[in-house]
Structures are given as structure tokens and as C-alpha cells.
Short mmCIF file of C-alpha atoms in Angstrom, two decimals:
data_model
loop_
_atom_site.label_atom_id
_atom_site.label_comp_id
_atom_site.label_asym_id
_atom_site.label_seq_id
_atom_site.Cartn_x
_atom_site.Cartn_y
_atom_site.Cartn_z
CA UNK U 15 68.46 -4.29 18.25
CA UNK U 16 69.47 -1.23 20.21
CA UNK U 17 71.20 0.82 17.50
CA UNK U 18 73.30 3.92 18.13
CA UNK U 19 73.16 6.38 15.22
CA UNK U 20 75.40 9.41 14.76
CA UNK U 21 74.02 12.07 12.45
CA UNK U 22 70.58 10.82 13.45
CA UNK U 23 68.87 14.15 12.84
CA UNK U 24 70.72 14.86 9.59
CA UNK U 25 69.73 14.43 5.96
CA UNK U 26 69.87 10.64 5.83
CA UNK U 27 69.59 10.07 9.57
CA UNK U 28 66.18 11.73 9.75
CA UNK U 29 64.96 9.16 7.19
CA UNK U 30 66.85 6.25 8.74
CA UNK U 31 65.57 6.68 12.31
CA UNK U 32 61.86 6.17 11.49
CA UNK U 33 62.80 3.31 9.17
CA UNK U 34 64.68 1.59 12.01
CA UNK U 35 61.88 2.24 14.49
CA UNK U 36 59.28 0.87 12.10
CA UNK U 37 61.42 -2.26 11.70
CA UNK U 38 61.29 -2.79 15.46
CA UNK U 39 64.69 -1.46 16.52
CA UNK U 40 65.36 0.79 19.52
CA UNK U 41 67.24 3.82 18.24
CA UNK U 42 69.62 5.96 20.25
CA UNK U 43 70.69 9.06 18.35
CA UNK U 44 73.56 11.47 18.93
CA UNK U 45 72.15 14.99 19.34
CA UNK U 46 74.18 18.19 19.36
CA UNK U 47 71.25 20.45 20.27
CA UNK U 48 67.88 20.57 22.00
CA UNK U 49 66.25 20.85 18.58
CA UNK U 50 67.93 17.63 17.41
CA UNK U 51 66.99 15.85 20.63
CA UNK U 52 63.35 16.92 20.25
CA UNK U 53 63.29 15.72 16.64
CA UNK U 54 64.60 12.33 17.72
CA UNK U 55 61.99 12.04 20.46
CA UNK U 56 59.26 12.89 17.96
CA UNK U 57 60.56 10.11 15.70
CA UNK U 58 60.40 7.61 18.55
CA UNK U 59 64.11 7.55 19.35
CA UNK U 60 66.20 8.19 22.45
CA UNK U 61 68.72 11.03 22.39
CA UNK U 62 72.27 11.13 23.74
CA UNK U 63 73.68 14.65 23.92
CA UNK U 64 77.11 15.19 22.39
CA UNK U 65 79.10 15.77 19.22
CA UNK U 66 81.70 13.93 17.13
CA UNK U 67 84.38 15.49 19.31
CA UNK U 68 82.98 13.88 22.49
CA UNK U 69 84.85 10.62 22.11
CA UNK U 70 83.96 9.30 25.55
CA UNK U 71 80.26 9.83 24.80
CA UNK U 72 80.69 7.92 21.53
CA UNK U 73 82.49 5.03 23.20
CA UNK U 74 79.93 4.71 26.00
CA UNK U 75 76.95 4.87 23.64
CA UNK U 76 78.49 2.31 21.28
CA UNK U 77 79.37 -0.06 24.13
CA UNK U 78 75.77 0.09 25.39
CA UNK U 79 74.32 -0.70 21.96
CA UNK U 80 73.82 -3.79 19.83
CA UNK U 81 75.18 -1.97 16.81
CA UNK U 82 76.28 1.41 15.44
CA UNK U 83 75.52 3.35 12.27
CA UNK U 84 77.93 6.26 11.84
CA UNK U 85 76.46 8.90 9.51
CA UNK U 86 77.71 12.12 11.07
CA UNK U 87 80.35 14.17 9.28
CA UNK U 88 81.36 17.79 9.79
CA UNK U 89 79.91 18.96 6.47
CA UNK U 90 79.90 22.60 7.59
CA UNK U 91 83.64 22.41 8.19
CA UNK U 92 84.26 20.54 4.93
CA UNK U 93 82.17 22.91 2.80
CA UNK U 94 83.87 25.83 4.54
CA UNK U 95 87.18 24.74 3.05
CA UNK U 96 88.63 22.44 5.73
CA UNK U 97 87.81 18.98 4.39
CA UNK U 98 91.02 17.70 5.97
CA UNK U 99 89.87 18.78 9.42
CA UNK U 100 86.43 17.24 8.92
CA UNK U 101 87.94 13.97 7.70
CA UNK U 102 90.34 13.79 10.63
CA UNK U 103 87.50 14.36 13.12
CA UNK U 104 85.58 11.57 11.40
CA UNK U 105 88.55 9.22 11.76
CA UNK U 106 88.86 9.92 15.48
CA UNK U 107 85.14 9.25 15.96
CA UNK U 108 85.24 6.03 13.90
CA UNK U 109 88.25 4.77 15.88
CA UNK U 110 86.45 5.44 19.17
CA UNK U 111 83.30 3.65 18.01
CA UNK U 112 85.27 0.73 16.62
CA UNK U 113 87.30 0.29 19.80
CA UNK U 114 84.08 0.10 21.84
CA UNK U 115 82.69 -2.65 19.59
CA UNK U 116 85.87 -4.75 19.28
CA UNK U 117 85.32 -8.42 20.10
CA UNK U 118 81.51 -8.15 20.29
CA UNK U 119 80.49 -9.37 16.83
CA UNK U 120 78.12 -6.41 16.64
CA UNK U 121 77.54 -4.39 13.45
CA UNK U 122 79.29 -1.10 12.71
CA UNK U 123 78.11 0.63 9.53
CA UNK U 124 80.10 3.61 8.27
CA UNK U 125 78.94 6.19 5.72
CA UNK U 126 81.57 7.00 3.12
CA UNK U 127 81.52 8.37 -0.45
CA UNK U 128 81.72 7.23 -4.07
CA UNK U 129 83.48 10.27 -5.54
CA UNK U 130 87.06 9.38 -6.43
CA UNK U 131 86.74 5.60 -6.00
CA UNK U 132 87.50 4.78 -9.64
CA UNK U 133 87.58 7.96 -11.77
CA UNK U 134 86.75 7.51 -15.43
CA UNK U 135 85.13 4.07 -15.20
CA UNK U 136 82.27 2.36 -13.43
CA UNK U 137 83.34 1.66 -9.84
CA UNK U 138 82.31 -1.58 -8.17
CA UNK U 139 82.25 -2.66 -4.55
CA UNK U 140 85.54 -4.50 -5.15
CA UNK U 141 87.43 -1.27 -5.95
CA UNK U 142 89.63 0.32 -3.31
CA UNK U 143 90.44 4.03 -3.67
CA UNK U 144 93.85 5.45 -2.88
CA UNK U 145 94.43 6.08 0.82
CA UNK U 146 97.31 8.51 0.50
CA UNK U 147 97.98 11.87 -1.05
CA UNK U 148 94.90 14.05 -0.52
CA UNK U 149 92.33 15.20 2.00
CA UNK U 150 89.76 12.93 0.36
CA UNK U 151 92.12 10.00 0.92
CA UNK U 152 91.84 10.52 4.68
CA UNK U 153 88.19 9.51 4.46
CA UNK U 154 89.10 6.52 2.30
CA UNK U 155 91.62 5.46 4.94
CA UNK U 156 88.89 5.70 7.58
CA UNK U 157 86.72 3.36 5.53
CA UNK U 158 89.58 0.87 5.25
CA UNK U 159 90.15 1.05 9.00
CA UNK U 160 86.49 0.28 9.66
CA UNK U 161 86.57 -2.68 7.26
CA UNK U 162 89.67 -3.95 9.06
CA UNK U 163 87.66 -4.12 12.28
CA UNK U 164 86.28 -7.39 10.90
CA UNK U 165 89.54 -8.96 12.09
CA UNK U 166 88.86 -7.60 15.59
CA UNK U 167 85.46 -9.18 15.98
CA UNK U 168 83.25 -6.42 14.58
CA UNK U 169 80.64 -7.00 11.85
CA UNK U 170 81.82 -3.90 10.03
CA UNK U 171 80.59 -2.56 6.70
CA UNK U 172 80.99 0.62 4.68
CA UNK U 173 78.24 2.23 2.62
CA UNK U 174 79.73 4.38 -0.13
CA UNK U 175 77.06 6.97 -0.86
CA UNK U 176 76.36 8.67 -4.15
CA UNK U 177 77.33 12.35 -4.16
CA UNK U 178 73.76 13.09 -5.23
CA UNK U 179 71.67 11.73 -2.38
CA UNK U 180 68.53 13.55 -3.41
CA UNK U 181 65.02 14.18 -2.19
CA UNK U 182 62.71 16.90 -0.95
CA UNK U 183 64.54 19.14 1.53
CA UNK U 184 68.01 18.44 0.11
CA UNK U 185 70.51 21.27 0.61
CA UNK U 186 73.53 19.44 -0.80
CA UNK U 187 75.10 19.24 -4.26
CA UNK U 188 71.89 19.54 -6.29
CA UNK U 189 70.56 22.46 -4.28
CA UNK U 190 73.93 24.19 -4.69
CA UNK U 191 73.82 23.73 -8.48
CA UNK U 192 70.32 25.19 -8.53
CA UNK U 193 71.41 28.15 -6.40
CA UNK U 194 74.44 28.75 -8.65
CA UNK U 195 72.32 28.65 -11.81
CA UNK U 196 69.86 31.09 -10.29
CA UNK U 197 72.61 33.48 -9.18
CA UNK U 198 74.62 33.30 -12.42
CA UNK U 199 71.65 33.32 -14.78
CA UNK U 200 72.97 30.23 -16.54
CA UNK U 201 72.82 26.52 -15.76
CA UNK U 202 76.38 25.37 -16.25
CA UNK U 203 78.30 22.12 -16.62
CA UNK U 204 82.03 21.57 -17.04
CA UNK U 205 83.50 20.84 -20.46
CA UNK U 206 81.16 18.68 -22.53
CA UNK U 207 79.17 17.69 -19.45
CA UNK U 208 79.45 13.97 -20.28
CA UNK U 209 80.91 13.06 -16.89
CA UNK U 210 78.60 10.92 -14.75
CA UNK U 211 77.60 10.98 -11.12
CA UNK U 212 75.74 8.13 -9.43
CA UNK U 213 72.56 9.07 -7.59
CA UNK U 214 70.26 7.68 -4.92
CA UNK U 215 67.11 8.93 -3.22
CA UNK U 216 67.69 9.48 0.50
CA UNK U 217 64.84 7.12 1.47
CA UNK U 218 66.41 4.30 -0.54
CA UNK U 219 69.79 5.13 1.02
CA UNK U 220 68.28 5.02 4.52
CA UNK U 221 66.90 1.54 3.91
CA UNK U 222 70.33 0.36 2.73
CA UNK U 223 71.88 1.46 6.03
CA UNK U 224 69.24 -0.48 7.95
CA UNK U 225 69.81 -3.61 5.88
CA UNK U 226 73.56 -3.28 6.41
CA UNK U 227 73.12 -3.12 10.19
CA UNK U 228 70.76 -6.06 10.15
CA UNK U 229 72.67 -8.47 7.97
CA UNK U 230 75.72 -7.24 6.03
CA UNK U 231 78.63 -9.69 6.49
CA UNK U 232 81.77 -8.47 8.24
CA UNK U 233 84.05 -6.50 5.92
CA UNK U 234 81.34 -5.66 3.35
CA UNK U 235 81.65 -2.71 0.97
CA UNK U 236 78.24 -1.51 -0.20
CA UNK U 237 77.28 1.03 -2.84
CA UNK U 238 74.41 3.43 -2.23
CA UNK U 239 73.78 4.05 -5.93
CA UNK U 240 70.32 3.60 -7.40
CA UNK U 241 71.51 5.05 -10.73
CA UNK U 242 74.92 4.16 -12.10
CA UNK U 243 75.57 7.56 -13.57
CA UNK U 244 73.63 10.67 -14.55
CA UNK U 245 75.51 13.11 -16.78
CA UNK U 246 76.09 16.60 -15.47
CA UNK U 247 74.80 18.02 -18.75
CA UNK U 248 71.47 16.23 -18.29
CA UNK U 249 71.26 17.65 -14.78
CA UNK U 250 72.08 21.15 -16.03
CA UNK U 251 69.40 20.92 -18.70
CA UNK U 252 66.67 20.07 -16.21
CA UNK U 253 67.79 22.92 -13.95
CA UNK U 254 67.90 25.34 -16.87
CA UNK U 255 64.40 24.38 -17.97
CA UNK U 256 62.92 24.87 -14.52
CA UNK U 257 64.68 28.20 -13.92
CA UNK U 258 64.16 29.34 -17.52
CA UNK U 259 67.86 30.16 -17.93
CA UNK U 260 70.25 29.10 -20.70
CA UNK U 261 72.33 25.94 -20.38
CA UNK U 262 76.01 26.35 -21.21
CA UNK U 263 79.45 24.79 -20.83
CA UNK U 264 81.87 26.33 -18.33
CA UNK U 265 85.58 26.04 -19.13
CA UNK U 266 87.48 23.94 -16.56
CA UNK U 267 89.79 26.86 -15.76
CA UNK U 268 86.72 28.91 -14.80
CA UNK U 269 85.21 26.22 -12.56
CA UNK U 270 86.21 27.72 -9.21
CA UNK U 271 84.96 31.18 -10.18
CA UNK U 272 81.64 29.90 -11.45
CA UNK U 273 80.82 27.01 -9.09
CA UNK U 274 82.81 28.06 -5.98
CA UNK U 275 83.54 25.04 -3.74
CA UNK U 276 81.79 22.66 -6.14
CA UNK U 277 84.23 23.50 -8.90
CA UNK U 278 86.87 21.15 -7.54
CA UNK U 279 84.72 18.02 -7.90
CA UNK U 280 82.11 18.84 -10.53
CA UNK U 281 84.24 17.57 -13.41
CA UNK U 282 84.84 14.12 -11.92
CA UNK U 283 83.51 11.13 -13.81
CA UNK U 284 82.36 8.89 -10.97
CA UNK U 285 79.89 6.31 -12.26
CA UNK U 286 79.32 3.40 -9.88
CA UNK U 287 77.53 0.07 -9.92
CA UNK U 288 75.55 -1.33 -6.99
CA UNK U 289 74.97 -4.78 -8.49
CA UNK U 290 76.86 -6.63 -5.76
CA UNK U 291 75.10 -4.67 -3.02
CA UNK U 292 71.67 -5.46 -4.45
CA UNK U 293 72.50 -9.14 -4.68
CA UNK U 294 74.00 -9.35 -1.19
CA UNK U 295 71.24 -7.54 0.71
CA UNK U 296 68.28 -7.80 -1.66
CA UNK U 297 68.25 -3.99 -1.81
CA UNK U 298 66.09 -2.64 -4.59
CA UNK U 299 65.71 1.16 -4.84
CA UNK U 300 62.09 2.15 -5.51
CA UNK U 301 62.09 5.96 -5.25
CA UNK U 302 62.24 8.39 -8.22
CA UNK U 303 65.53 8.80 -10.06
CA UNK U 304 67.48 12.06 -9.91
CA UNK U 305 66.13 13.71 -13.07
CA UNK U 306 62.56 12.71 -12.19
CA UNK U 307 63.06 14.09 -8.69
CA UNK U 308 64.38 17.37 -10.09
CA UNK U 309 61.38 17.52 -12.39
CA UNK U 310 59.03 17.35 -9.40
CA UNK U 311 59.98 20.98 -8.75
CA UNK U 312 60.82 21.03 -5.04
CA UNK U 313 64.46 21.97 -5.70
CA UNK U 314 63.26 25.24 -7.20
CA UNK U 315 61.14 26.39 -4.26
CA UNK U 316 61.96 27.83 -0.85
CA UNK U 317 65.25 27.14 0.94
CA UNK U 318 66.46 24.52 -1.54
CA UNK U 319 66.38 27.06 -4.35
CA UNK U 320 68.35 29.64 -2.44
CA UNK U 321 71.02 27.25 -1.18
#
């Protein structure tokens, strides 16, 4: 298939593109810069210059493809405090891509998230998060809109990714926790630290996106979770051991001061199952789990350790 990928040079995209190429697909990646375009060429992919705001570029590239995988998200805008703006840009892009694929029967795979799907219990693929009332709900509404494209002749699916999509080179949540522990001189967790986050290695996540494009039925919800839930205290203990700093609880009211932007989500209990996903697509994660990956040491060296 000729597959158009947004976010093709990003954290998961840079693992997905070679996986798709190796599987025999022709990849066309959205590239915002010369550097991104060169990286795509090196990986054996074709580049289309543009950004998530170039809706005509998105429509044309989707219409010329046999399928679309939409990974891109304005993380810099979201982490800078405007999650609402990032989520709204994502919705506009998803609508443009979906409109271009309507009536074709072609696959459209959207990246979404597992945080907030079913707080306090193990979320399954059958759960539907609230689509009103918060900035995060805007992204949930986008996922629902993509799933609804199944009624318009699109083989649409949504991959809800673990918040900890880990691996060497990660500069996301785990790298931020490491940087915070280094700066504060203490590896912290909120409250008793018993809350759980699902986790997946980025190479396993990349393969799930490929499988979804190849054969996920229309309207499928998939969970990119290799581990159902890793407690934040366990994570803090591994970080503390590697940095040789004490491990301690941080009071919820001090979360924002201690963890900055992470403070608003770090206390969520967001365990998630991927049993239905594994059964549907024969997806079996094979890469190291989160704690084992942390223990390999790469999070504590170079750029990942400094955030």
C-alpha cells in the first residue's frame, strides 16, 4: 500500500516508517523541515512538505494514498500550556484527512491516548471517555469522529497509546521525570504512588500501527499497552537508584511546584488492558518492559537525562 504518515519523523513515526518499508509498503511522510525530509529519504520514504495546519496538503496526500496513519500532534504547543489549541489543530487535520478518504474503504489510523479513558480501573477497548468538559475531551471527541468515519466508507481505527511510550531517545514523560529528579535532588511520586500507568515500547507501538493499517476492521479501538499498569512509585524507585537520590512522596497540593506541567496528570490512575487488541490483530509486544528499559540506563545519559 501507499501509506501517508503524519508525524513520520517523530518519536513513533521514525520507528514506524522503516517497519512499513520493510513490510513492503510505499511510505509518504509529512515533513515540516529539510531535516525531516532528509530523515525520511534515508529511511526509504517519500516526503511531502507541510504541517498540520496545511489542510489542503493533507487532503491531497490522503486522496493520493491507499491509507493514512495520523501520528502528528502539536506536542510543543501542548507542553507549553495550550493543550486546547493543540487538540483543536489535531481535530482540523483529522477532519481533512477523513474527508479525503470518505467512500474509499481505505484505512485511516489515528493516534490517541489512554490517560483519562477510565480513571481508577482497568480500561478496555470497549470504554469510551467523556467527550465534553475539558481540553483532553477535545482529543477524545476527535477519536470518536474518526471512528464514526466507518459509516462514511472509511476503514477507520484509533490506537490509544500508553502515556509511557518508552525507548532509547525518549524525551517524553519518563525523560521529564528523570530531569525533575535530577534537578530537585529527589525522585518523587504523588501520594502513595500506587497509581498505575500503562506502558509500551515505541517499537512495539510502531508495529501495532502497521497492523492496524493493514487489517484492523472499520471502527476498531485498539490499545497500545504492553503493560497494563506500572506504579509511579516503582518508576520513582528505579529513577532514584540510578541517580543516587532519595525517593519520596510529594503531596498532591505541591504537584505543580515540584513536577511543573506533569503535575496535572501524574496522579491519575490509568491502567489499561490490551487483551482485545492482541486477539484482534495478533499483536504481541516483545520489547523490554518499562522498568527493564529504565534499568538499561539510557534515560540517565545525554539529552534524555537533561530533558
